[in-house]
Amino acid sequence: MSKYILAIDQGTTSSRALLFDREGTPISVGRQEFKQHFPADGWVEHDASEIWQTTLSCCHVAMSEAGAEANDIICIGITNQRETTIVWDRKTGEPISNAIVWQDRRTSDYCDSLREIGHSEMIQNKTGLLLDPYFSATKLRWILENVPDARTRAENGELAFGTVDSFLLWKLTDGKSHFTDATNASRTMLFNIAEQRWDSELLKMFDIPAAVLPEVKDCAADFGNSTADFFGAAIPITGMIGDQQSAAFGQGCFANGSAKSTYGTGCFLLLNTGEQIVKSSNKLLSTVAYRLANKTCYAIEGSIFMAGATIQWLRDELKLIATAEESEQLARETADDLKVYLVPAFTGLGAPYWDTNARGSIFGMTRDTGVKEIVTAGLMSVCYQTKDLVEAISADGASLNSLKVDGGMANNNFVTQKLADLLDCEVQRPTITETTALGAAYIAGLQAGVFSSLEEITQKWQLDEAFEPTKDQSWRDTQYSGWNAAVKKTRTQE
Ligand code: ADP
């Protein structure tokens, strides 16, 4: 009997592949970083061929580390950096330009022009998203407008568009499958999340020929087989899901009100809202959490640009600490009512502000402020930003019962405790923190019959440590009002 599920986790800075056993335990991993291209101010690109090559070689590493052959692998699940946009030639499979990465801001002016003529609300109503360069639609349009002959070739059906999931699928199946899943589709700004289909009004507005689009499937579905060339035999690809949704799936966030927050470079909080699309009045996104058996489960999402990256900055630029781990001990030596606030708006502020022009700042320093205080303020900024998201979620009428955390920074017990204190809810860290890859493995395994139900998956989740609130309301109010005052001074727009 085959033993493993291969989960591909194609991220923004590295590609990864993990083998999981039938229980969902990680067995081996391959990881490879790849080059980031910054061809102009605010532009971020990846070489899509490098995305593919690194992914493939990670799969080989994970397989050889576990001594696995194709026949040992039951199925493949794909999870990926979302929104990043690729257009390729249907005949050759070659990308016609570099991939435009989700971080890329080149279409800001175009987005502004659409906003000025009053399209934001229609876009939010249909897609659940904010009109912003972040999402794929304007990036795809940019490629069609700027790569020679692209528009004509797209209209003639010679070109294919996809986010990274679709592109990897195309490559793995040697051009036989051009599909995406509902979570990735929901990040393109071309997909109507209530009707679960590409939206003709949006396609017309962004001038996108329908001929370039992939077909949208459930997350657990038959996506085709990888060709024998790559792994020695064909392997069915049975799962596909965007990275943040995958982490929520891996954390077992299936119940309405369950939430996870991933603390890597940035932070992404997803709250399951069940069958209901919660429309945000506070600049959060409504998105597809997952779609199984043609039934869609929705989520509300908030993203913070700088979480762990703030600690990297303290380490690499200010050189206040030698390792990220050191920050925990320093914070423990700092007073609990610290009034120094670091607002890490280095690349603007994400949800719930979406202030592109804001820049980082530190407030409240006194003569006795030293390394400890600045480092602690950096850690606390991640907790305060999470609190901002949770406040916005509450203002939108949704609520959070507890918070499951993952990502590198979730290993910092000071941060997880302060999160519980500030949010006044239990914060739970699971034993398996590779939740993104795990989610893809679960999805693929569901379709392949390795797992029978969401209930079975829910039971697999294991607690490493839970953090209970230890502070009173007055502490929360005082500390948080100091943060709010600091953010107010940092913002460039209301
Ligand atoms: P990504 O997947 O975005 O590269 P990871 O989930 O690997 O990120 O997390 C790495 C980030 O977490 C880094 O930015 C690092 O600064 C931060 N980090 C890791 N360990 C700690 C820690 N113990 N305390 C604070 N920050 C940490």
XYZ file of C-alpha atoms and ligand atoms in Angstrom:
521
model
C 0.000 0.000 0.000
C 1.286 3.471 -0.880
C 2.448 5.341 2.156
C 2.797 9.037 1.542
C 1.089 12.246 0.479
C 3.316 14.757 -1.290
C 2.490 18.342 -0.356
C 3.951 21.101 -2.497
C 4.165 24.438 -0.666
C 5.301 27.036 -3.181
C 5.963 30.240 -1.177
C 7.107 33.783 -1.883
C 10.758 33.321 -0.975
C 11.159 29.568 -1.148
C 9.631 26.449 -2.646
C 9.079 23.502 -0.341
C 7.849 19.944 -0.645
C 6.948 17.674 2.243
C 6.031 14.036 2.449
C 3.376 13.217 5.050
C 2.417 9.727 6.120
C -1.193 8.488 6.244
C -1.579 9.906 9.750
C -0.578 13.396 8.618
C 2.868 13.272 10.255
C 5.632 15.061 8.319
C 8.337 12.615 7.208
C 10.713 14.584 5.007
C 11.159 17.997 3.473
C 12.899 19.633 0.533
C 13.309 23.410 0.530
C 14.916 25.785 -1.930
C 15.046 29.555 -2.024
C 14.833 31.391 -5.312
C 15.676 34.822 -6.649
C 13.539 37.891 -6.045
C 13.611 40.412 -8.889
C 13.021 44.123 -8.200
C 13.216 45.693 -11.680
C 11.790 49.072 -10.622
C 10.560 50.887 -7.544
C 7.585 48.962 -6.159
C 7.931 46.130 -8.700
C 8.461 42.539 -7.532
C 8.891 39.644 -9.965
C 9.751 35.945 -9.931
C 11.066 33.858 -12.789
C 8.190 31.405 -13.217
C 10.558 28.782 -14.671
C 12.618 29.024 -11.493
C 9.444 28.588 -9.427
C 8.823 25.364 -11.355
C 12.420 24.076 -11.266
C 12.852 24.698 -7.526
C 9.494 23.061 -6.827
C 10.425 19.989 -8.814
C 13.811 19.653 -7.184
C 12.246 20.038 -3.685
C 9.905 17.146 -4.517
C 12.906 15.025 -5.488
C 14.738 15.935 -2.275
C 11.709 15.122 -0.093
C 11.296 11.790 -1.906
C 14.923 10.759 -1.724
C 15.196 11.781 1.947
C 12.333 9.419 2.734
C 13.592 6.775 0.302
C 10.276 7.081 -1.533
C 9.466 6.262 -5.133
C 6.446 7.372 -7.131
C 4.619 4.176 -6.233
C 4.916 5.045 -2.551
C 3.022 8.285 -3.112
C -0.752 8.198 -3.017
C -1.443 11.711 -4.223
C -0.136 15.268 -4.522
C -1.572 18.414 -2.920
C -0.520 21.896 -4.024
C -0.552 25.031 -1.893
C 0.969 28.272 -3.054
C 1.735 31.955 -2.660
C -1.526 33.547 -3.757
C -2.323 36.255 -6.330
C 1.064 36.046 -8.101
C 0.266 36.159 -11.799
C 1.713 34.095 -14.643
C 0.860 34.021 -18.351
C 2.295 31.247 -20.512
C 2.198 29.893 -24.043
C -0.227 26.987 -24.304
C 1.942 25.255 -26.938
C 5.337 25.452 -25.285
C 4.352 25.919 -21.636
C 6.855 28.800 -21.499
C 5.931 31.916 -19.498
C 5.750 35.034 -21.699
C 7.137 37.282 -18.937
C 8.280 37.094 -15.350
C 5.565 36.354 -12.791
C 4.202 39.528 -11.188
C 4.291 38.890 -7.442
C 1.475 39.769 -5.039
C 3.677 42.439 -3.419
C 4.085 44.302 -6.720
C 2.540 47.816 -6.744
C 2.972 48.749 -10.435
C -0.773 48.927 -11.044
C -1.507 51.408 -8.217
C -2.339 54.266 -10.571
C -4.685 52.101 -12.588
C -6.425 51.001 -9.375
C -6.714 54.650 -8.336
C -8.329 55.481 -11.669
C -10.926 52.733 -11.194
C -11.572 53.973 -7.676
C -12.122 57.502 -8.931
C -14.813 56.365 -11.326
C -16.555 54.552 -8.497
C -15.848 50.846 -9.090
C -14.632 49.884 -5.595
C -17.973 48.914 -4.211
C -19.001 46.735 -7.151
C -15.646 44.948 -6.921
C -15.993 44.410 -3.185
C -19.568 43.147 -3.563
C -18.637 40.577 -6.177
C -15.166 39.468 -5.087
C -14.997 40.301 -1.368
C -11.703 42.115 -2.083
C -10.513 45.695 -1.876
C -9.585 47.428 -5.103
C -5.818 47.093 -4.787
C -2.790 46.092 -6.939
C -2.273 43.151 -4.539
C -4.746 40.945 -6.436
C -4.206 39.279 -9.834
C -6.652 41.099 -12.150
C -4.669 44.284 -12.711
C -1.387 42.354 -12.940
C -2.836 40.137 -15.667
C -4.114 43.186 -17.487
C -0.667 44.752 -17.226
C 0.951 41.723 -18.878
C -1.619 41.709 -21.693
C -1.049 45.412 -22.283
C 2.730 45.446 -22.057
C 4.139 42.208 -23.426
C 4.315 42.495 -27.244
C 1.437 40.673 -29.002
C 0.115 39.317 -25.723
C -3.390 40.689 -26.089
C -3.903 39.387 -29.619
C -2.440 36.015 -28.730
C -4.637 35.832 -25.619
C -7.719 36.595 -27.669
C -6.732 33.858 -30.142
C -6.579 31.341 -27.315
C -2.788 30.898 -27.560
C -2.055 31.970 -23.988
C -3.030 30.686 -20.554
C -3.245 32.634 -17.305
C -2.861 31.158 -13.884
C -1.801 31.821 -10.343
C 1.104 29.653 -9.178
C -1.154 26.656 -8.445
C -2.388 26.524 -12.059
C 1.064 27.001 -13.513
C 2.565 24.176 -11.421
C -0.378 21.952 -12.326
C 0.132 22.684 -16.022
C 3.808 21.807 -15.724
C 3.224 18.659 -13.673
C 0.628 17.380 -16.143
C 2.609 18.518 -19.181
C -0.141 20.868 -20.321
C -3.034 18.463 -19.856
C -4.678 20.334 -16.968
C -5.553 23.996 -16.814
C -7.427 24.290 -13.527
C -7.414 26.341 -10.381
C -9.359 25.951 -7.156
C -11.965 28.226 -5.596
C -9.592 29.689 -2.967
C -6.986 30.765 -5.499
C -9.694 31.995 -7.882
C -11.121 34.115 -5.061
C -7.870 36.128 -4.947
C -7.826 37.123 -8.613
C -10.477 39.886 -8.354
C -12.169 38.275 -11.375
C -14.161 35.675 -9.464
C -17.644 36.156 -8.089
C -17.413 34.494 -4.678
C -21.181 34.268 -4.099
C -21.902 32.718 -7.513
C -18.615 30.786 -7.653
C -17.810 31.673 -11.232
C -15.657 34.014 -13.286
C -17.554 37.278 -13.521
C -18.220 38.573 -17.029
C -18.683 42.183 -15.889
C -15.281 42.142 -14.187
C -13.631 40.454 -17.164
C -14.998 43.201 -19.367
C -13.932 45.967 -17.025
C -10.364 44.644 -16.736
C -10.335 43.730 -20.421
C -9.447 40.075 -19.836
C -10.373 37.562 -22.578
C -12.133 34.561 -21.011
C -10.000 32.297 -23.217
C -6.990 32.700 -20.883
C -8.766 31.528 -17.723
C -8.426 28.157 -15.993
C -11.491 26.159 -14.996
C -12.289 26.509 -11.292
C -12.642 23.308 -9.254
C -13.264 22.358 -5.634
C -10.123 22.265 -3.469
C -10.335 18.472 -3.286
C -10.824 17.278 -6.859
C -9.200 15.257 -9.612
C -6.769 17.720 -11.119
C -4.993 15.200 -13.367
C -1.859 13.082 -13.067
C 1.730 14.211 -12.952
C 3.478 12.764 -15.991
C 5.762 9.799 -15.438
C 8.781 11.883 -16.561
C 9.076 13.751 -13.310
C 8.782 11.114 -10.597
C 9.127 7.818 -12.470
C 5.398 7.061 -12.582
C 2.179 9.066 -12.776
C 0.836 10.405 -9.461
C -2.695 11.808 -9.102
C -2.941 15.471 -8.115
C -5.995 15.666 -5.871
C -5.735 18.868 -3.865
C -5.186 22.558 -4.430
C -5.585 25.476 -2.016
C -4.036 28.943 -1.468
C -1.401 29.117 1.292
C -3.300 31.003 4.013
C -6.431 28.954 3.474
C -4.266 25.863 3.596
C -2.816 26.887 6.966
C -6.357 27.387 8.294
C -7.269 23.939 6.950
C -4.157 22.410 8.494
C -5.165 24.022 11.796
C -8.599 22.404 11.517
C -10.487 25.728 11.364
C -13.697 24.170 10.071
C -16.206 25.562 12.562
C -17.809 28.956 12.192
C -15.844 31.294 14.512
C -12.607 29.290 14.452
C -9.542 31.324 13.518
C -5.842 30.987 12.847
C -3.081 33.498 12.602
C 0.188 32.706 10.829
C 3.226 34.676 12.015
C 5.935 34.445 9.394
C 7.443 37.412 7.575
C 3.984 38.993 7.677
C 0.880 37.842 9.466
C -2.394 36.565 8.062
C -5.434 36.026 10.220
C -8.344 34.005 8.820
C -11.644 33.564 10.605
C -14.081 30.939 9.358
C -17.529 32.484 8.774
C -19.225 29.292 7.556
C -21.675 29.614 4.688
C -21.977 33.327 5.207
C -19.984 35.950 3.319
C -19.260 38.630 5.901
C -18.839 41.895 4.029
C -16.320 44.065 5.804
C -16.809 47.757 6.476
C -13.353 47.787 8.051
C -11.083 46.936 5.155
C -10.849 43.227 5.790
C -11.264 40.779 2.932
C -14.078 38.287 2.439
C -12.684 35.204 0.832
C -13.216 31.504 0.162
C -11.865 29.388 3.046
C -12.327 26.153 1.095
C -14.773 24.494 -1.281
C -15.537 20.806 -0.941
C -18.196 18.822 -2.826
C -19.367 22.063 -4.423
C -20.096 23.597 -1.024
C -18.281 26.807 -0.217
C -17.084 27.789 3.229
C -16.098 31.454 3.597
C -13.623 33.366 5.720
C -12.809 36.900 6.668
C -9.121 37.759 6.362
C -6.782 40.436 7.633
C -3.154 40.787 6.630
C -0.286 42.549 8.363
C 2.820 43.268 6.264
C 5.444 43.206 9.034
C 5.358 40.537 11.749
C 8.526 38.399 11.957
C 10.110 40.856 9.519
C 10.080 43.453 12.328
C 12.276 41.125 14.372
C 14.546 40.616 11.373
C 14.874 44.397 11.173
C 15.806 44.637 14.864
C 18.376 41.910 14.263
C 19.840 42.800 10.855
C 19.518 46.579 10.582
C 19.633 47.796 14.204
C 21.693 44.787 15.360
C 20.016 44.916 18.775
C 19.787 41.127 18.917
C 21.861 38.350 17.382
C 18.984 35.910 16.885
C 15.193 36.230 16.706
C 14.912 33.847 19.684
C 16.866 36.249 21.938
C 13.981 38.697 21.781
C 11.924 36.545 24.138
C 14.312 36.795 27.096
C 14.750 40.566 26.654
C 10.976 41.029 26.619
C 10.666 39.070 29.842
C 13.022 41.556 31.508
C 10.852 44.517 30.436
C 8.016 46.117 32.412
C 4.523 44.873 31.576
C 3.146 48.366 31.158
C 5.714 49.461 28.557
C 4.700 52.732 26.905
C 7.218 52.593 24.048
C 5.412 51.767 20.793
C 7.036 50.680 17.541
C 4.703 50.982 14.549
C 6.343 48.822 11.836
C 4.863 50.619 8.841
C 8.074 50.051 6.829
C 6.088 49.200 3.712
C 2.910 50.983 4.703
C 0.191 49.608 6.953
C -1.971 46.616 5.989
C -5.376 45.774 7.384
C -7.381 47.467 8.719
C -5.694 50.704 7.509
C -4.330 49.965 4.019
C -2.176 53.070 4.224
C 0.471 52.648 1.516
C 2.399 55.789 2.368
C 2.743 55.371 6.141
C 6.296 54.661 7.331
C 7.780 53.069 10.465
C 7.990 55.035 13.688
C 8.798 54.696 17.388
C 6.959 56.697 20.056
C 7.194 57.187 23.802
C 10.947 56.907 24.349
C 12.430 58.277 27.572
C 16.015 58.543 28.849
C 15.840 55.041 30.258
C 14.642 53.463 27.019
C 17.181 50.896 25.876
C 17.597 47.791 23.742
C 15.161 45.741 25.821
C 12.377 48.255 25.431
C 12.797 48.682 21.680
C 12.935 44.918 21.106
C 9.873 44.380 23.304
C 8.041 47.144 21.449
C 8.841 45.253 18.236
C 7.340 42.021 19.587
C 4.354 43.860 21.031
C 3.693 45.546 17.679
C 2.756 42.146 16.293
C 0.301 41.587 19.157
C -1.205 45.068 18.808
C -1.608 44.652 15.057
C -3.405 41.359 15.661
C -5.640 43.180 18.131
C -6.413 45.735 15.388
C -7.557 42.885 13.132
C -9.689 41.303 15.834
C -11.303 44.657 16.635
C -12.098 45.122 12.934
C -13.558 41.609 12.778
C -15.811 42.367 15.766
C -16.892 45.656 14.234
C -17.910 43.677 11.143
C -20.166 41.537 13.289
C -18.080 38.354 13.400
C -16.370 37.029 16.489
C -13.527 34.794 17.408
C -13.741 32.032 20.033
C -10.056 31.255 20.280
C -6.991 31.766 18.130
C -4.728 29.061 16.753
C -1.258 30.313 15.882
C 1.561 29.044 13.664
C 4.587 30.325 11.734
C 8.124 31.004 13.030
C 7.159 33.747 15.457
C 4.496 31.584 17.117
C 7.420 29.798 18.805
C 7.969 32.892 20.940
C 6.102 32.267 24.210
C 6.195 35.924 25.196
C 4.327 36.808 22.009
C 1.729 34.063 22.376
C 1.099 35.028 26.044
C 0.746 38.719 25.230
C -1.597 37.862 22.384
C -3.847 36.020 24.849
C -3.607 38.957 27.297
C -4.443 41.588 24.692
C -7.140 39.675 22.809
C -8.602 38.312 26.051
C -8.993 34.888 24.467
C -7.167 31.577 24.535
C -4.261 31.262 22.118
C -3.376 27.726 21.023
C -0.233 26.458 19.372
C -0.336 23.017 17.713
C 2.426 20.411 17.756
C 2.733 20.480 13.956
C 3.570 24.022 12.910
C 3.997 23.080 9.203
C 0.300 23.857 8.887
C 0.425 25.222 5.329
C 1.805 22.048 3.802
C -0.338 19.970 6.149
C -3.517 21.645 4.874
C -2.642 20.723 1.280
C -1.881 17.154 2.356
C -5.238 16.889 4.136
C -7.125 18.243 1.128
C -5.380 15.906 -1.309
C -5.818 13.005 1.118
C -9.551 13.681 1.436
C -10.014 13.323 -2.301
C -7.791 10.241 -2.466
C -9.663 8.548 0.370
C -6.796 8.637 2.895
C -8.971 10.742 5.211
C -12.700 10.246 5.350
C -14.066 13.495 6.752
C -13.356 16.896 8.285
C -14.243 15.373 11.660
C -11.438 12.869 11.284
C -9.012 15.679 10.416
C -10.228 17.822 13.316
C -9.321 15.025 15.693
C -5.775 14.897 14.431
C -5.050 18.423 15.646
C -2.830 18.287 18.719
C -2.129 21.016 21.197
C 1.460 21.874 21.989
C 0.619 24.695 24.399
C -2.359 26.905 25.240
C -1.976 30.458 26.560
C -4.734 31.899 28.765
C -5.354 35.612 29.365
C -3.754 36.814 32.620
C -4.405 40.564 32.431
C -7.416 42.674 33.333
C -9.444 44.995 31.147
C -7.818 48.113 32.505
C -4.352 46.876 31.429
C -5.734 46.069 27.981
C -7.392 49.467 27.636
C -4.361 51.447 28.754
C -1.860 49.552 26.632
C -4.047 49.472 23.551
C -4.963 53.141 23.708
C -1.222 53.946 23.679
C -0.877 51.839 20.517
C -3.836 53.522 18.872
C -2.363 56.949 19.575
C 0.951 55.859 18.013
C -0.765 54.465 14.896
C -2.774 57.648 14.544
C 0.422 59.710 14.437
C 1.920 57.316 11.863
C -0.945 57.263 9.409
C -0.979 59.509 6.355
C -4.667 59.146 5.616
C -7.840 58.622 7.620
P 8.221 32.742 6.307
O 7.546 31.439 6.015
O 7.396 33.970 6.045
O 9.612 32.862 5.730
P 8.576 31.647 9.004
O 7.258 31.086 9.392
O 9.702 30.730 8.676
O 8.426 32.780 7.905
O 9.020 32.573 10.235
C 10.204 33.312 10.202
C 9.986 34.682 10.818
O 9.663 34.545 12.194
C 11.215 35.532 10.725
O 10.819 36.818 10.285
C 11.764 35.607 12.151
O 12.260 36.900 12.422
C 10.545 35.315 13.004
N 10.884 34.498 14.180
C 11.310 33.215 14.194
N 11.505 32.783 15.461
C 11.193 33.811 16.270
C 11.174 34.011 17.695
N 11.519 33.038 18.537
N 10.790 35.218 18.159
C 10.421 36.203 17.316
N 10.406 36.084 15.971
C 10.784 34.912 15.455
